[in-house]
Amino acid sequence: MALCAPALFLTLGYGLMYIAGKPVIQFVTSSLELFLLADVPTGHSAEAATTALTPETKAAASAEQTQLAESATTDFKAVTDAAVEQKLIHGRLPSSDVHYPSGGQQYGQIQMATVGLNVPLYYGDTEEILRLGAGQYFGSVFPGETGTTLIAGHNLDGFNKMNGLKIGDAIQLKTNYANYTYQVTKANVRNKEDEEIDHLIKQKKKHLLILYTCHSETSFGLTDNRLFVICELKNGPEIDPNR
C-alpha cells in the first residue's frame, strides 16, 4: 500500500495537468493544421495559378485577403435555379453574369448531406480565411469553369466528416451565381505531393472539384498526409468565358 500511494498521486497529478493543458494543446493543434493547409498540395502555386504572381503581388493579395477575412463578409445569398435559368444562353451562363468574389469574400456554401456537413465557402485559403470556413485555392477555377476547383477545409471544424464520404455521394456547391452538384469519384489519404493530384489540379479539360484536409484529425504535429476527395460535376451551368 505504501508503494501504491505515490503512484496514485502521480497519476492524479498527470491527469490534472492534462485537463489544465488541454485547451492549449487544442489551440496549438489547430494552429499547426491551419499552417499546413495554407501549403497547397504539390506546392506548384505559380504553375497552377492563372497568372504568375510576383512576391509583391502575393503579399498584396495576402494582405487584402487578411483584411477582408477580418471583416468577415457574410452577406452571401444563394440564387435560385429559376433565376439562373433566365440568364442562360444556349445552356451556358455568360461570364458577365458571374459575380466573381474578392479575396476573403464568402461566395458560396458547401453541403454534404450524407455526412451532415454544411460550411461557408470563401475565396482564398489563408490561415485567417480557413478559420472562418472552407477556402478556395487562390488561382484555381471557379465552379462552372473548365478545370479543377481546389478547396481546403480545417478538419477540426468539420472537414473531418469527409472521412465518412462514399463513392457516388453528392456534394452541393451553392454560389452567388449558380448551384452545382458534384459526385464523389475517389476519396482517400495521400501524400500532399501525390502525382495524380498534381495532374488533376492542372488539367483543363473537365469540370472537377477537389476537397482536401489534413489527416488525421487526431494527429498532433507536422504531417504530409491529406484526405483528398475528388468529384466530377453532374449538374450546374457551364460558364461561357466569351460572353
PDB file of C-alpha atoms in Angstrom:
ATOM      1  CA  MET A   1       0.000   0.000   0.000  1.00  0.00           C
ATOM      2  CA  ALA A   2       2.886   2.352   0.742  1.00  0.00           C
ATOM      3  CA  LEU A   3       4.136   1.906  -2.832  1.00  0.00           C
ATOM      4  CA  CYS A   4       0.670   2.412  -4.327  1.00  0.00           C
ATOM      5  CA  ALA A   5       0.124   5.839  -2.766  1.00  0.00           C
ATOM      6  CA  PRO A   6       2.903   7.675  -4.695  1.00  0.00           C
ATOM      7  CA  ALA A   7       1.777   6.045  -7.944  1.00  0.00           C
ATOM      8  CA  LEU A   8      -1.817   7.156  -7.270  1.00  0.00           C
ATOM      9  CA  PHE A   9      -0.783  10.747  -6.566  1.00  0.00           C
ATOM     10  CA  LEU A  10       1.439  10.743  -9.667  1.00  0.00           C
ATOM     11  CA  THR A  11      -1.439   9.529 -11.850  1.00  0.00           C
ATOM     12  CA  LEU A  12      -3.781  12.136 -10.415  1.00  0.00           C
ATOM     13  CA  GLY A  13      -1.148  14.815 -10.925  1.00  0.00           C
ATOM     14  CA  TYR A  14      -0.664  13.976 -14.610  1.00  0.00           C
ATOM     15  CA  GLY A  15      -4.424  13.833 -15.082  1.00  0.00           C
ATOM     16  CA  LEU A  16      -4.876  17.324 -13.668  1.00  0.00           C
ATOM     17  CA  MET A  17      -2.006  18.618 -15.814  1.00  0.00           C
ATOM     18  CA  TYR A  18      -3.662  17.196 -18.950  1.00  0.00           C
ATOM     19  CA  ILE A  19      -7.056  18.715 -18.094  1.00  0.00           C
ATOM     20  CA  ALA A  20      -5.475  22.101 -17.432  1.00  0.00           C
ATOM     21  CA  GLY A  21      -3.364  21.973 -20.586  1.00  0.00           C
ATOM     22  CA  LYS A  22      -5.982  20.530 -22.972  1.00  0.00           C
ATOM     23  CA  PRO A  23      -7.156  23.947 -24.291  1.00  0.00           C
ATOM     24  CA  VAL A  24      -3.549  24.885 -25.064  1.00  0.00           C
ATOM     25  CA  ILE A  25      -2.982  21.555 -26.845  1.00  0.00           C
ATOM     26  CA  GLN A  26      -6.111  22.054 -28.949  1.00  0.00           C
ATOM     27  CA  PHE A  27      -5.071  25.607 -29.849  1.00  0.00           C
ATOM     28  CA  VAL A  28      -1.585  24.500 -30.916  1.00  0.00           C
ATOM     29  CA  THR A  29      -3.025  21.606 -32.938  1.00  0.00           C
ATOM     30  CA  SER A  30      -5.460  23.957 -34.667  1.00  0.00           C
ATOM     31  CA  SER A  31      -2.715  26.465 -35.461  1.00  0.00           C
ATOM     32  CA  LEU A  32      -0.432  23.773 -36.849  1.00  0.00           C
ATOM     33  CA  GLU A  33      -3.149  22.421 -39.093  1.00  0.00           C
ATOM     34  CA  LEU A  34      -4.021  25.851 -40.434  1.00  0.00           C
ATOM     35  CA  PHE A  35      -0.338  26.381 -41.210  1.00  0.00           C
ATOM     36  CA  LEU A  36      -0.220  23.067 -43.063  1.00  0.00           C
ATOM     37  CA  LEU A  37      -3.416  23.702 -45.024  1.00  0.00           C
ATOM     38  CA  ALA A  38      -2.011  27.003 -46.238  1.00  0.00           C
ATOM     39  CA  ASP A  39       0.611  24.881 -48.017  1.00  0.00           C
ATOM     40  CA  VAL A  40      -1.204  23.987 -51.242  1.00  0.00           C
ATOM     41  CA  PRO A  41      -0.821  20.341 -52.352  1.00  0.00           C
ATOM     42  CA  THR A  42       2.238  19.795 -54.569  1.00  0.00           C
ATOM     43  CA  GLY A  43       3.352  23.386 -53.968  1.00  0.00           C
ATOM     44  CA  HIS A  44       3.109  24.394 -57.649  1.00  0.00           C
ATOM     45  CA  SER A  45       1.357  27.687 -56.957  1.00  0.00           C
ATOM     46  CA  ALA A  46       2.917  29.581 -59.860  1.00  0.00           C
ATOM     47  CA  GLU A  47       2.061  26.827 -62.330  1.00  0.00           C
ATOM     48  CA  ALA A  48      -1.469  26.273 -61.062  1.00  0.00           C
ATOM     49  CA  ALA A  49      -2.423  29.939 -60.936  1.00  0.00           C
ATOM     50  CA  THR A  50      -3.909  31.625 -63.959  1.00  0.00           C
ATOM     51  CA  THR A  51      -1.116  34.180 -63.861  1.00  0.00           C
ATOM     52  CA  ALA A  52       2.315  34.102 -62.238  1.00  0.00           C
ATOM     53  CA  LEU A  53       2.377  36.162 -59.066  1.00  0.00           C
ATOM     54  CA  THR A  54       5.403  38.169 -58.037  1.00  0.00           C
ATOM     55  CA  PRO A  55       6.366  38.330 -54.341  1.00  0.00           C
ATOM     56  CA  GLU A  56       4.925  41.859 -54.257  1.00  0.00           C
ATOM     57  CA  THR A  57       1.537  40.849 -55.719  1.00  0.00           C
ATOM     58  CA  LYS A  58       1.412  37.754 -53.494  1.00  0.00           C
ATOM     59  CA  ALA A  59       1.982  39.930 -50.438  1.00  0.00           C
ATOM     60  CA  ALA A  60      -0.654  42.412 -51.593  1.00  0.00           C
ATOM     61  CA  ALA A  61      -3.167  39.633 -52.271  1.00  0.00           C
ATOM     62  CA  SER A  62      -2.490  38.037 -48.886  1.00  0.00           C
ATOM     63  CA  ALA A  63      -2.880  41.390 -47.126  1.00  0.00           C
ATOM     64  CA  GLU A  64      -6.169  42.009 -48.948  1.00  0.00           C
ATOM     65  CA  GLN A  65      -7.461  38.541 -48.032  1.00  0.00           C
ATOM     66  CA  THR A  66      -6.456  39.031 -44.391  1.00  0.00           C
ATOM     67  CA  GLN A  67      -8.194  42.414 -44.196  1.00  0.00           C
ATOM     68  CA  LEU A  68     -11.356  41.097 -45.811  1.00  0.00           C
ATOM     69  CA  ALA A  69     -11.319  37.929 -43.708  1.00  0.00           C
ATOM     70  CA  GLU A  70     -11.122  40.004 -40.542  1.00  0.00           C
ATOM     71  CA  SER A  71     -14.195  41.941 -41.647  1.00  0.00           C
ATOM     72  CA  ALA A  72     -15.949  38.562 -42.232  1.00  0.00           C
ATOM     73  CA  THR A  73     -18.069  39.260 -45.292  1.00  0.00           C
ATOM     74  CA  THR A  74     -21.080  37.038 -44.638  1.00  0.00           C
ATOM     75  CA  ASP A  75     -23.688  38.713 -46.839  1.00  0.00           C
ATOM     76  CA  PHE A  76     -23.828  35.653 -49.110  1.00  0.00           C
ATOM     77  CA  LYS A  77     -27.149  34.880 -50.767  1.00  0.00           C
ATOM     78  CA  ALA A  78     -27.688  31.768 -52.869  1.00  0.00           C
ATOM     79  CA  VAL A  79     -29.532  32.127 -56.161  1.00  0.00           C
ATOM     80  CA  THR A  80     -32.466  30.016 -57.269  1.00  0.00           C
ATOM     81  CA  ASP A  81     -32.187  27.679 -60.232  1.00  0.00           C
ATOM     82  CA  ALA A  82     -35.096  29.502 -61.836  1.00  0.00           C
ATOM     83  CA  ALA A  83     -33.216  32.822 -61.686  1.00  0.00           C
ATOM     84  CA  VAL A  84     -30.117  31.227 -63.202  1.00  0.00           C
ATOM     85  CA  GLU A  85     -32.174  29.604 -65.972  1.00  0.00           C
ATOM     86  CA  GLN A  86     -33.282  33.025 -67.191  1.00  0.00           C
ATOM     87  CA  LYS A  87     -29.657  34.091 -67.730  1.00  0.00           C
ATOM     88  CA  LEU A  88     -28.529  31.065 -69.726  1.00  0.00           C
ATOM     89  CA  ILE A  89     -27.662  31.460 -73.390  1.00  0.00           C
ATOM     90  CA  HIS A  90     -27.628  28.179 -75.310  1.00  0.00           C
ATOM     91  CA  GLY A  91     -27.468  26.381 -71.973  1.00  0.00           C
ATOM     92  CA  ARG A  92     -24.387  28.263 -70.726  1.00  0.00           C
ATOM     93  CA  LEU A  93     -24.011  31.035 -68.155  1.00  0.00           C
ATOM     94  CA  PRO A  94     -22.321  34.194 -69.539  1.00  0.00           C
ATOM     95  CA  SER A  95     -19.257  35.138 -67.515  1.00  0.00           C
ATOM     96  CA  SER A  96     -20.630  38.692 -67.434  1.00  0.00           C
ATOM     97  CA  ASP A  97     -23.414  37.381 -65.174  1.00  0.00           C
ATOM     98  CA  VAL A  98     -20.989  35.770 -62.723  1.00  0.00           C
ATOM     99  CA  HIS A  99     -20.359  37.733 -59.534  1.00  0.00           C
ATOM    100  CA  TYR A 100     -16.709  36.836 -59.033  1.00  0.00           C
ATOM    101  CA  PRO A 101     -15.669  37.293 -55.392  1.00  0.00           C
ATOM    102  CA  SER A 102     -12.773  39.257 -53.974  1.00  0.00           C
ATOM    103  CA  GLY A 103     -10.217  37.646 -51.707  1.00  0.00           C
ATOM    104  CA  GLY A 104     -11.734  36.796 -48.338  1.00  0.00           C
ATOM    105  CA  GLN A 105     -15.334  37.108 -49.510  1.00  0.00           C
ATOM    106  CA  GLN A 106     -17.870  34.365 -48.866  1.00  0.00           C
ATOM    107  CA  TYR A 107     -19.425  33.475 -52.194  1.00  0.00           C
ATOM    108  CA  GLY A 108     -20.910  30.069 -51.514  1.00  0.00           C
ATOM    109  CA  GLN A 109     -21.937  27.235 -49.241  1.00  0.00           C
ATOM    110  CA  ILE A 110     -20.743  23.597 -49.316  1.00  0.00           C
ATOM    111  CA  GLN A 111     -23.277  20.944 -48.340  1.00  0.00           C
ATOM    112  CA  MET A 112     -22.637  17.217 -47.875  1.00  0.00           C
ATOM    113  CA  ALA A 113     -25.953  15.724 -46.789  1.00  0.00           C
ATOM    114  CA  THR A 114     -24.687  12.169 -46.327  1.00  0.00           C
ATOM    115  CA  VAL A 115     -22.204  13.240 -43.615  1.00  0.00           C
ATOM    116  CA  GLY A 116     -24.067  16.244 -42.226  1.00  0.00           C
ATOM    117  CA  LEU A 117     -21.593  18.902 -43.346  1.00  0.00           C
ATOM    118  CA  ASN A 118     -22.656  22.462 -44.181  1.00  0.00           C
ATOM    119  CA  VAL A 119     -19.913  25.111 -44.238  1.00  0.00           C
ATOM    120  CA  PRO A 120     -19.422  28.564 -45.794  1.00  0.00           C
ATOM    121  CA  LEU A 121     -17.146  28.818 -48.835  1.00  0.00           C
ATOM    122  CA  TYR A 122     -14.704  31.721 -49.127  1.00  0.00           C
ATOM    123  CA  TYR A 123     -12.400  32.797 -51.929  1.00  0.00           C
ATOM    124  CA  GLY A 124      -8.818  32.355 -50.757  1.00  0.00           C
ATOM    125  CA  ASP A 125      -7.119  29.877 -48.442  1.00  0.00           C
ATOM    126  CA  THR A 126      -5.049  31.932 -45.998  1.00  0.00           C
ATOM    127  CA  GLU A 127      -4.930  30.927 -42.334  1.00  0.00           C
ATOM    128  CA  GLU A 128      -7.373  33.712 -41.480  1.00  0.00           C
ATOM    129  CA  ILE A 129      -9.893  32.562 -44.086  1.00  0.00           C
ATOM    130  CA  LEU A 130      -9.655  28.900 -43.067  1.00  0.00           C
ATOM    131  CA  ARG A 131     -10.621  29.909 -39.544  1.00  0.00           C
ATOM    132  CA  LEU A 132     -13.935  31.115 -40.993  1.00  0.00           C
ATOM    133  CA  GLY A 133     -14.786  28.108 -43.164  1.00  0.00           C
ATOM    134  CA  ALA A 134     -13.710  26.347 -46.349  1.00  0.00           C
ATOM    135  CA  GLY A 135     -11.407  28.244 -48.697  1.00  0.00           C
ATOM    136  CA  GLN A 136     -10.914  28.010 -52.448  1.00  0.00           C
ATOM    137  CA  TYR A 137      -7.284  27.995 -53.517  1.00  0.00           C
ATOM    138  CA  PHE A 138      -6.375  31.419 -54.863  1.00  0.00           C
ATOM    139  CA  GLY A 139      -5.704  30.553 -58.523  1.00  0.00           C
ATOM    140  CA  SER A 140      -7.942  27.538 -59.142  1.00  0.00           C
ATOM    141  CA  VAL A 141     -11.004  27.844 -61.383  1.00  0.00           C
ATOM    142  CA  PHE A 142     -14.456  28.723 -60.104  1.00  0.00           C
ATOM    143  CA  PRO A 143     -17.295  26.171 -60.188  1.00  0.00           C
ATOM    144  CA  GLY A 144     -18.681  26.147 -63.722  1.00  0.00           C
ATOM    145  CA  GLU A 145     -15.346  26.977 -65.351  1.00  0.00           C
ATOM    146  CA  THR A 146     -13.380  24.283 -67.162  1.00  0.00           C
ATOM    147  CA  GLY A 147     -10.657  22.867 -64.928  1.00  0.00           C
ATOM    148  CA  THR A 148     -10.321  21.936 -61.263  1.00  0.00           C
ATOM    149  CA  THR A 149     -11.747  23.834 -58.319  1.00  0.00           C
ATOM    150  CA  LEU A 150      -9.471  23.247 -55.294  1.00  0.00           C
ATOM    151  CA  ILE A 151     -10.939  23.778 -51.821  1.00  0.00           C
ATOM    152  CA  ALA A 152      -9.351  23.284 -48.396  1.00  0.00           C
ATOM    153  CA  GLY A 153     -11.025  22.920 -45.017  1.00  0.00           C
ATOM    154  CA  HIS A 154      -9.952  22.709 -41.375  1.00  0.00           C
ATOM    155  CA  ASN A 155     -10.608  19.138 -40.183  1.00  0.00           C
ATOM    156  CA  LEU A 156     -11.189  20.187 -36.565  1.00  0.00           C
ATOM    157  CA  ASP A 157     -14.029  22.441 -37.755  1.00  0.00           C
ATOM    158  CA  GLY A 158     -15.992  19.882 -39.757  1.00  0.00           C
ATOM    159  CA  PHE A 159     -13.979  18.699 -42.746  1.00  0.00           C
ATOM    160  CA  ASN A 160     -13.035  15.572 -40.778  1.00  0.00           C
ATOM    161  CA  LYS A 161     -16.582  14.423 -41.614  1.00  0.00           C
ATOM    162  CA  MET A 162     -15.349  13.813 -45.158  1.00  0.00           C
ATOM    163  CA  ASN A 163     -13.899  10.546 -43.828  1.00  0.00           C
ATOM    164  CA  GLY A 164     -17.479   9.262 -43.997  1.00  0.00           C
ATOM    165  CA  LEU A 165     -17.999  10.076 -47.684  1.00  0.00           C
ATOM    166  CA  LYS A 166     -18.515   7.194 -50.104  1.00  0.00           C
ATOM    167  CA  ILE A 167     -18.111   6.860 -53.851  1.00  0.00           C
ATOM    168  CA  GLY A 168     -21.244   8.205 -55.516  1.00  0.00           C
ATOM    169  CA  ASP A 169     -22.173  10.636 -52.718  1.00  0.00           C
ATOM    170  CA  ALA A 170     -23.409  14.047 -53.833  1.00  0.00           C
ATOM    171  CA  ILE A 171     -21.774  17.336 -52.834  1.00  0.00           C
ATOM    172  CA  GLN A 172     -23.655  20.584 -53.326  1.00  0.00           C
ATOM    173  CA  LEU A 173     -21.931  23.886 -54.037  1.00  0.00           C
ATOM    174  CA  LYS A 174     -24.354  26.786 -53.808  1.00  0.00           C
ATOM    175  CA  THR A 175     -22.783  30.007 -55.059  1.00  0.00           C
ATOM    176  CA  ASN A 176     -23.952  33.562 -55.552  1.00  0.00           C
ATOM    177  CA  TYR A 177     -24.238  32.981 -59.314  1.00  0.00           C
ATOM    178  CA  ALA A 178     -25.347  29.337 -59.757  1.00  0.00           C
ATOM    179  CA  ASN A 179     -25.775  25.993 -57.974  1.00  0.00           C
ATOM    180  CA  TYR A 180     -23.675  22.913 -58.702  1.00  0.00           C
ATOM    181  CA  THR A 181     -23.904  19.238 -57.821  1.00  0.00           C
ATOM    182  CA  TYR A 182     -20.773  17.086 -57.820  1.00  0.00           C
ATOM    183  CA  GLN A 183     -20.412  13.333 -57.352  1.00  0.00           C
ATOM    184  CA  VAL A 184     -17.588  11.747 -55.369  1.00  0.00           C
ATOM    185  CA  THR A 185     -15.387   9.515 -57.552  1.00  0.00           C
ATOM    186  CA  LYS A 186     -12.441   8.987 -55.191  1.00  0.00           C
ATOM    187  CA  ALA A 187     -11.810   9.614 -51.500  1.00  0.00           C
ATOM    188  CA  ASN A 188      -8.560   8.524 -49.868  1.00  0.00           C
ATOM    189  CA  VAL A 189      -5.495   9.635 -47.940  1.00  0.00           C
ATOM    190  CA  ARG A 190      -2.444  10.592 -49.992  1.00  0.00           C
ATOM    191  CA  ASN A 191       0.803  12.469 -49.657  1.00  0.00           C
ATOM    192  CA  LYS A 192       0.461  16.161 -50.479  1.00  0.00           C
ATOM    193  CA  GLU A 193       2.969  15.632 -53.324  1.00  0.00           C
ATOM    194  CA  ASP A 194       0.827  12.928 -54.967  1.00  0.00           C
ATOM    195  CA  GLU A 195       1.406  12.930 -58.746  1.00  0.00           C
ATOM    196  CA  GLU A 196      -2.213  12.208 -59.687  1.00  0.00           C
ATOM    197  CA  ILE A 197      -3.454  15.112 -57.565  1.00  0.00           C
ATOM    198  CA  ASP A 198      -0.834  17.338 -59.170  1.00  0.00           C
ATOM    199  CA  HIS A 199      -2.071  16.310 -62.621  1.00  0.00           C
ATOM    200  CA  LEU A 200      -5.746  16.800 -61.722  1.00  0.00           C
ATOM    201  CA  ILE A 201      -5.118  20.272 -60.315  1.00  0.00           C
ATOM    202  CA  LYS A 202      -3.550  21.367 -63.607  1.00  0.00           C
ATOM    203  CA  GLN A 203      -5.999  19.700 -66.029  1.00  0.00           C
ATOM    204  CA  LYS A 204      -8.144  21.984 -68.199  1.00  0.00           C
ATOM    205  CA  LYS A 205     -10.478  19.527 -69.955  1.00  0.00           C
ATOM    206  CA  LYS A 206     -13.071  18.514 -67.347  1.00  0.00           C
ATOM    207  CA  HIS A 207     -15.106  20.151 -64.585  1.00  0.00           C
ATOM    208  CA  LEU A 208     -13.622  18.713 -61.383  1.00  0.00           C
ATOM    209  CA  LEU A 209     -13.736  19.522 -57.690  1.00  0.00           C
ATOM    210  CA  ILE A 210     -11.023  18.515 -55.206  1.00  0.00           C
ATOM    211  CA  LEU A 211     -11.633  18.958 -51.472  1.00  0.00           C
ATOM    212  CA  TYR A 212      -8.834  18.281 -49.026  1.00  0.00           C
ATOM    213  CA  THR A 213      -7.907  18.494 -45.369  1.00  0.00           C
ATOM    214  CA  CYS A 214      -5.058  17.388 -43.120  1.00  0.00           C
ATOM    215  CA  HIS A 215      -5.067  13.753 -41.972  1.00  0.00           C
ATOM    216  CA  SER A 216      -5.686  12.513 -39.460  1.00  0.00           C
ATOM    217  CA  GLU A 217      -7.958  14.606 -37.304  1.00  0.00           C
ATOM    218  CA  THR A 218      -6.315  13.190 -34.191  1.00  0.00           C
ATOM    219  CA  SER A 219      -2.731  13.780 -35.303  1.00  0.00           C
ATOM    220  CA  PHE A 220      -0.519  16.203 -33.409  1.00  0.00           C
ATOM    221  CA  GLY A 221       2.428  17.772 -35.198  1.00  0.00           C
ATOM    222  CA  LEU A 222       3.569  18.073 -38.781  1.00  0.00           C
ATOM    223  CA  THR A 223       2.129  15.733 -41.379  1.00  0.00           C
ATOM    224  CA  ASP A 224       2.381  15.449 -45.155  1.00  0.00           C
ATOM    225  CA  ASN A 225      -0.796  13.383 -45.426  1.00  0.00           C
ATOM    226  CA  ARG A 226      -4.030  14.820 -46.782  1.00  0.00           C
ATOM    227  CA  LEU A 227      -7.502  13.392 -47.194  1.00  0.00           C
ATOM    228  CA  PHE A 228      -8.416  14.138 -50.821  1.00  0.00           C
ATOM    229  CA  VAL A 229     -11.984  13.919 -52.125  1.00  0.00           C
ATOM    230  CA  ILE A 230     -12.167  14.027 -55.928  1.00  0.00           C
ATOM    231  CA  CYS A 231     -15.504  14.836 -57.557  1.00  0.00           C
ATOM    232  CA  GLU A 232     -16.974  15.245 -61.031  1.00  0.00           C
ATOM    233  CA  LEU A 233     -19.587  17.811 -61.980  1.00  0.00           C
ATOM    234  CA  LYS A 234     -23.021  16.260 -62.504  1.00  0.00           C
ATOM    235  CA  ASN A 235     -25.332  19.261 -62.637  1.00  0.00           C
ATOM    236  CA  GLY A 236     -24.954  23.016 -62.979  1.00  0.00           C
ATOM    237  CA  PRO A 237     -24.381  25.552 -65.756  1.00  0.00           C
ATOM    238  CA  GLU A 238     -21.066  25.802 -67.540  1.00  0.00           C
ATOM    239  CA  ILE A 239     -19.646  29.339 -67.612  1.00  0.00           C
ATOM    240  CA  ASP A 240     -19.157  30.824 -71.079  1.00  0.00           C
ATOM    241  CA  PRO A 241     -15.937  32.895 -70.943  1.00  0.00           C
ATOM    242  CA  ASN A 242     -16.714  34.591 -74.257  1.00  0.00           C
ATOM    243  CA  ARG A 243     -19.923  36.282 -73.156  1.00  0.00           C
TER     244      ARG A 243
END
